[in-house]
C-alpha positions in Angstrom: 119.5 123.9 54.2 120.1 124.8 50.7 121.4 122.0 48.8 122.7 122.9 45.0 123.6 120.8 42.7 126.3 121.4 39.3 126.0 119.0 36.6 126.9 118.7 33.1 124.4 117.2 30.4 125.4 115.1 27.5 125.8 118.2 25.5 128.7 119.6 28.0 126.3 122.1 29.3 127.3 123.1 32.8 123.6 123.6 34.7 123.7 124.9 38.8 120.0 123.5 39.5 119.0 124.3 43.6 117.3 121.1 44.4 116.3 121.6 47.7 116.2 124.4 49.9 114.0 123.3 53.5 113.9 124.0 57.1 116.1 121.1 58.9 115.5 120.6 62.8 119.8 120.2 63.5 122.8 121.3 62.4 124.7 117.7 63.6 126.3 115.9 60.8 124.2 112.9 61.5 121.0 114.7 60.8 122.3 116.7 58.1 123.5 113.6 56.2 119.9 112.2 56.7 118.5 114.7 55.0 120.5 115.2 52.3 120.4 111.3 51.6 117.1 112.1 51.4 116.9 114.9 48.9 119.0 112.6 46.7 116.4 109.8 47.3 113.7 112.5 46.5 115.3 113.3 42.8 116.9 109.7 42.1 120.1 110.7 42.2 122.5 107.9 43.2 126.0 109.2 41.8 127.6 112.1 43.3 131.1 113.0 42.5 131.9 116.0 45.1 129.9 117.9 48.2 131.4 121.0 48.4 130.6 122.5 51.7 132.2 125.2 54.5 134.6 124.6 57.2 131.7 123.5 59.9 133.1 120.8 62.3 129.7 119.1 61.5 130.3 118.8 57.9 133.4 116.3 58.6 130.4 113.8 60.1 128.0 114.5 57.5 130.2 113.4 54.3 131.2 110.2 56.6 128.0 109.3 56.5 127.1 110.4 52.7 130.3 108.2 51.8 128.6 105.2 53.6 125.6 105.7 52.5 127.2 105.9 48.3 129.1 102.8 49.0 126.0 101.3 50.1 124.5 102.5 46.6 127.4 101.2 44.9 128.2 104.7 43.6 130.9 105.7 46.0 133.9 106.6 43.5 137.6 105.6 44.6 136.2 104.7 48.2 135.1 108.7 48.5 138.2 109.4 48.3 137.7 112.6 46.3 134.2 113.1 48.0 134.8 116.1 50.0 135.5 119.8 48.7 136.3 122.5 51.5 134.8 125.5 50.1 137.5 127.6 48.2 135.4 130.7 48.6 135.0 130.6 52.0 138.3 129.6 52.9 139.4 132.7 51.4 136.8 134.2 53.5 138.4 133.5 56.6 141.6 134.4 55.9 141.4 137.6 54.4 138.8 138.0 57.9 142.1 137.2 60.1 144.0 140.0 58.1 141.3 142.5 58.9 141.6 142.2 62.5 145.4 143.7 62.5 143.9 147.2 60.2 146.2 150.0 60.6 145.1 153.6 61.8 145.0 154.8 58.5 141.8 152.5 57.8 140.3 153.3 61.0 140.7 157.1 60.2 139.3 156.8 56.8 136.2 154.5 58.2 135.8 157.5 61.0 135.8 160.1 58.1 133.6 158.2 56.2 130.8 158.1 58.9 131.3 161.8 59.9 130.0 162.9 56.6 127.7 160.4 56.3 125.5 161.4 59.2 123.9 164.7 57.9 122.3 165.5 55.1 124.4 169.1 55.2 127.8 167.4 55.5 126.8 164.7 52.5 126.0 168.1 50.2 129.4 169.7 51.8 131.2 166.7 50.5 129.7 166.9 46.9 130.6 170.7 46.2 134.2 169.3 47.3 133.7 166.8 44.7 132.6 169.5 41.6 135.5 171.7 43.0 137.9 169.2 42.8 136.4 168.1 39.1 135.9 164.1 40.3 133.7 162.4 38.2 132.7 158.9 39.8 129.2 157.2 39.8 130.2 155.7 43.2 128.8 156.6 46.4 130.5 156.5 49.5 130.0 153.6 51.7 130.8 152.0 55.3 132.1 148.5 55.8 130.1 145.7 56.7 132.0 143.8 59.9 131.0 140.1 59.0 131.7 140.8 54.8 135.2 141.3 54.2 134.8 142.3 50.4 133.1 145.3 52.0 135.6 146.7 53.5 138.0 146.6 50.3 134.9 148.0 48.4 134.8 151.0 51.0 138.6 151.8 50.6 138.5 151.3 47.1 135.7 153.7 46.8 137.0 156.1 49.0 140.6 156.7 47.2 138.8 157.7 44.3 137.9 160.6 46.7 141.3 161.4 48.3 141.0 165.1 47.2 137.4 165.7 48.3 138.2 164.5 51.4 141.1 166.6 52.0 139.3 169.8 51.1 136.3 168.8 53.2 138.9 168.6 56.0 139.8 172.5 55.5 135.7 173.6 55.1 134.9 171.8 58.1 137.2 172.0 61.3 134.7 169.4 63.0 136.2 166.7 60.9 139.3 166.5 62.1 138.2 167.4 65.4 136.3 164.2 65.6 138.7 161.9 63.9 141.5 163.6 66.6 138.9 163.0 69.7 137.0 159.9 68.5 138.1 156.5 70.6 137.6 153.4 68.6 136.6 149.8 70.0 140.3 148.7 70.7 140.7 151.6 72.9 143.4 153.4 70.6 143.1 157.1 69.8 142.6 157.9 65.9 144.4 161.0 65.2 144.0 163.6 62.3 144.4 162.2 58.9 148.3 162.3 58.4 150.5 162.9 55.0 150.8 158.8 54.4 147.8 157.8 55.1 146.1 157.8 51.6 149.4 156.0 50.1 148.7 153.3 52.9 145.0 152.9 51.9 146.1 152.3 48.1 148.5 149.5 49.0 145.5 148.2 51.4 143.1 148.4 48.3 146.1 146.9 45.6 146.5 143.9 48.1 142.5 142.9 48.8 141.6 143.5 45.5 143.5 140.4 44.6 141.4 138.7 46.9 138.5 140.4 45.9 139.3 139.0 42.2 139.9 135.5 43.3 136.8 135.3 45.4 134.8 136.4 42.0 136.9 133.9 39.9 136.3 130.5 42.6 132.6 131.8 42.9 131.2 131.2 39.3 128.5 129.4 38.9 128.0 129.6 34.9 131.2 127.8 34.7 133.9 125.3 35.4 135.4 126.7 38.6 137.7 123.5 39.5 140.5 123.4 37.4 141.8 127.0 38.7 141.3 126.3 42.3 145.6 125.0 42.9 146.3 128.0 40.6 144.7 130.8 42.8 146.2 128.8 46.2 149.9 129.0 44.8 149.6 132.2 43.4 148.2 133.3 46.8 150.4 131.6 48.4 153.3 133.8 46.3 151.6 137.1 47.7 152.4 136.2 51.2 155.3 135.1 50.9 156.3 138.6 49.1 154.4 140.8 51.6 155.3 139.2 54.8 159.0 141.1 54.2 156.9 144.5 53.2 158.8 147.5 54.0 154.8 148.5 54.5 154.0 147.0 58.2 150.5 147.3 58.1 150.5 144.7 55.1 153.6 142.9 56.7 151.5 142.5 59.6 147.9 141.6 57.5 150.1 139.3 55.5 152.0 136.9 58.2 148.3 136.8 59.9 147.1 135.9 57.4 149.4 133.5 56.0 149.0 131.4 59.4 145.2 130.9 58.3 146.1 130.0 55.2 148.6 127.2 56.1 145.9 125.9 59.0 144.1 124.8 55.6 146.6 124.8 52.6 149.9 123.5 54.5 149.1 119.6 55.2 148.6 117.6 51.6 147.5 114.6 53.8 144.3 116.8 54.2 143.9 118.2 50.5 141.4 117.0 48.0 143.7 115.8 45.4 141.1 116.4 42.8 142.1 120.0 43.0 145.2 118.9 41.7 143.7 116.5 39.2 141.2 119.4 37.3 144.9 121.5 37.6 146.9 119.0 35.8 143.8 118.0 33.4 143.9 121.6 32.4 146.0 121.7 28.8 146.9 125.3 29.6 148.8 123.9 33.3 149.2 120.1 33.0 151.2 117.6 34.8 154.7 119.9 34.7 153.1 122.8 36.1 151.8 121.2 38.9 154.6 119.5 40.0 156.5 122.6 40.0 153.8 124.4 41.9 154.2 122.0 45.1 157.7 121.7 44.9 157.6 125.9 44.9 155.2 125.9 48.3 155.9 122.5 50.0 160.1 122.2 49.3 161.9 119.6 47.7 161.3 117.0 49.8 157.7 117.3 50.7 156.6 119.0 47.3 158.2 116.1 45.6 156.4 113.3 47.7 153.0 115.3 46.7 154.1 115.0 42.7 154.9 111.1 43.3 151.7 110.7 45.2 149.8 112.5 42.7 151.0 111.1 39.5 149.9 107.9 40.9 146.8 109.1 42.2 146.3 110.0 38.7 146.7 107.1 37.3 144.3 105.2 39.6 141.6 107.4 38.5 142.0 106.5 34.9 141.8 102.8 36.0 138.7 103.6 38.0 136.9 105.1 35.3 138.0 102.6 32.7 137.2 99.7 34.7 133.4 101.5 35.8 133.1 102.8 31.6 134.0 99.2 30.8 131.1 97.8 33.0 128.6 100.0 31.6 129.9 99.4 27.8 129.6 95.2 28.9 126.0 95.8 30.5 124.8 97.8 27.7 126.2 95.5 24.7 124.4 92.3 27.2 121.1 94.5 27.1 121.3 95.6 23.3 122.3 91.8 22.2 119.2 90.7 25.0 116.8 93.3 22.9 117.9 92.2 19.6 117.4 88.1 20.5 114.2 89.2 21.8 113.2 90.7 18.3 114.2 87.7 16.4 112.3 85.5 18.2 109.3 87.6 18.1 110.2 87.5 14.6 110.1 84.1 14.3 107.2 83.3 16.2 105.1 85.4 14.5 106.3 83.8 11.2 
């Protein structure tokens, strides 16, 4: 388990210190929440705000039992209301994952391509004389997609456009190319046929449409700066893509698109089960605020539902600034008792010295 912590100082320095990274004997939530209570034990830290953790069944146990253990502490903030943070990152993981699963021939034929030339050494140098020939200049190299990495499969098409011409003259120096894209059988049992004239228009929409995942992965990923206060912006912006590209003329992406949107709502669709301090860091934003926000929901969720969110919000909102003026009063009361306790000390050490 590797435990990271974000944290800013008194100077407003963000800092991403890992403190822990151990060998745990279970992956239950129970056990996990033992040892992270632990870990926090370990460093003295009492006063977590969010654990920001992946869609594991397990994890829904283990920050039950961190809440219980904070509110034991006497740090728990609004209840733990706020205390757990489904991983953006990963989220977006999944779904662009689901999408995957409907790729069009056009990927599959470019993929086959890919690893045709990539298995000699005579091919690879073929393919480079196509690329002097053809006057490309790119430091890239051509790659193959890694199954369980999404990125990497928008980081192979997105390479491989920038060949388009290579690969088309390759195809008339070497018969055996299209030969094996025409005879090759992929997993699903489909037959991939020669490359055909739209298939390189398909693969730049494909790339156009990940890499604005891609970019939004890179953007919720930071970890040299504040990340929260764009989370709501990226979902309704994302959710604004599909929305436009589930009535693509393009069916490949149609189809991508309304797979994809399904995953999305699974997470994205119920407020009832949304961290509303992604919507708090949104409307604390001076470049969004309150009035952005509310039009936002009221956008994805309708009229009726979006506008119970706003209501719900505005007075979760509120409650927070009564929670941290009640807990800042506190603090200001204990620390005036202690600095008057310090000073009546000094006077009567004064005095009795005198």
């Amino acid at each position: 388990m590797c435990l990271t912590a974000h944290f800013i100082d008194k100077d407003w320095k963000l800092h991403k210190k890992i403190s822990n990274f151990c060998p745990i004997s279970s992956h239950k939530g129970d056990d996990m929440a033992i040892a992270i209570t632990k870990c926090l034990i370990d460093w003295g830290l009492d006063k977590v705000f969010t654990v920001t953790v992946d869609n594991g069944s397990s994890n829904d146990t283990t920050v039950k039992e961190l809440s219980k253990q904070f509110s034991k502490w006497g740090t728990n903030f609004m209840d733990g209301s706020h205390l757990y943070v489904r991983c953006v990152a990963h989220i977006i993981n999944l779904i662009v994952q689901d999408g995957l699963k409907e790729v069009g021939d056009s990927v599959k034929r470019v993929r086959q391509a890919l690893r045709y030339i990539r298995q000699t050494p005579a091919r690879m140098k073929r393919f480079k004389d196509c690329c002097e020939i053809e006057k490309i200049e790119s430091n890239k190299s051509l790659c193959l997609n890694v199954p369980t990495r999404w990125n990497s499969t928008y980081l192979m098409l997105n390479t491989a456009q920038e060949f388009e011409n290579a690969f088309v003259r390759y195809g008339f120096l070497d018969p055996g190319l299209l030969d094996n894209l025409l005879n090759h059988t992929c997993e699903d049992g489909n037959i991939v046929g020669a490359f055909v004239n739209d298939d390189w228009k398909k693969i730049r929409h494909m790339v156009k449409f990940l890499e604005t995942f891609y970019e939004l992965t890179l953007r919720v990923s930071g970890s040299s700066y504040v990340t929260s206060n764009v989370h709501f912006h990226e979902i309704g912006e994302v959710a604004c893509i599909f929305k436009m590209l589930v009535d693509s003329d393009d069916t490949d992406l149609s189809c991508m698109a309304e797979k994809m949107k399904a995953k999305f709502e699974k997470y994205w669709s119920a407020p009832e089960k949304m961290n509303k301090m992604i919507f708090v860091a949104c409307v604390l934003d001076p470049r969004f605020k309150f009035e952005y926000v509310a039009f936002v929901l009221l956008s994805m969720y309708g009229e009726e539902k979006g506008g119970k969110m706003r209501d719900d919000l505005k007075l979760y909102v509120i409650s927070l600034y009564d929670e941290y003026r009640m807990r800042t009063s506190k603090e200001s009361q204990s620390e005036s008792s202690a600095s008057a306790s310090k000073t009546i000390d000094n006077e009567m050490s004064s005095s009795g010295s005198a």
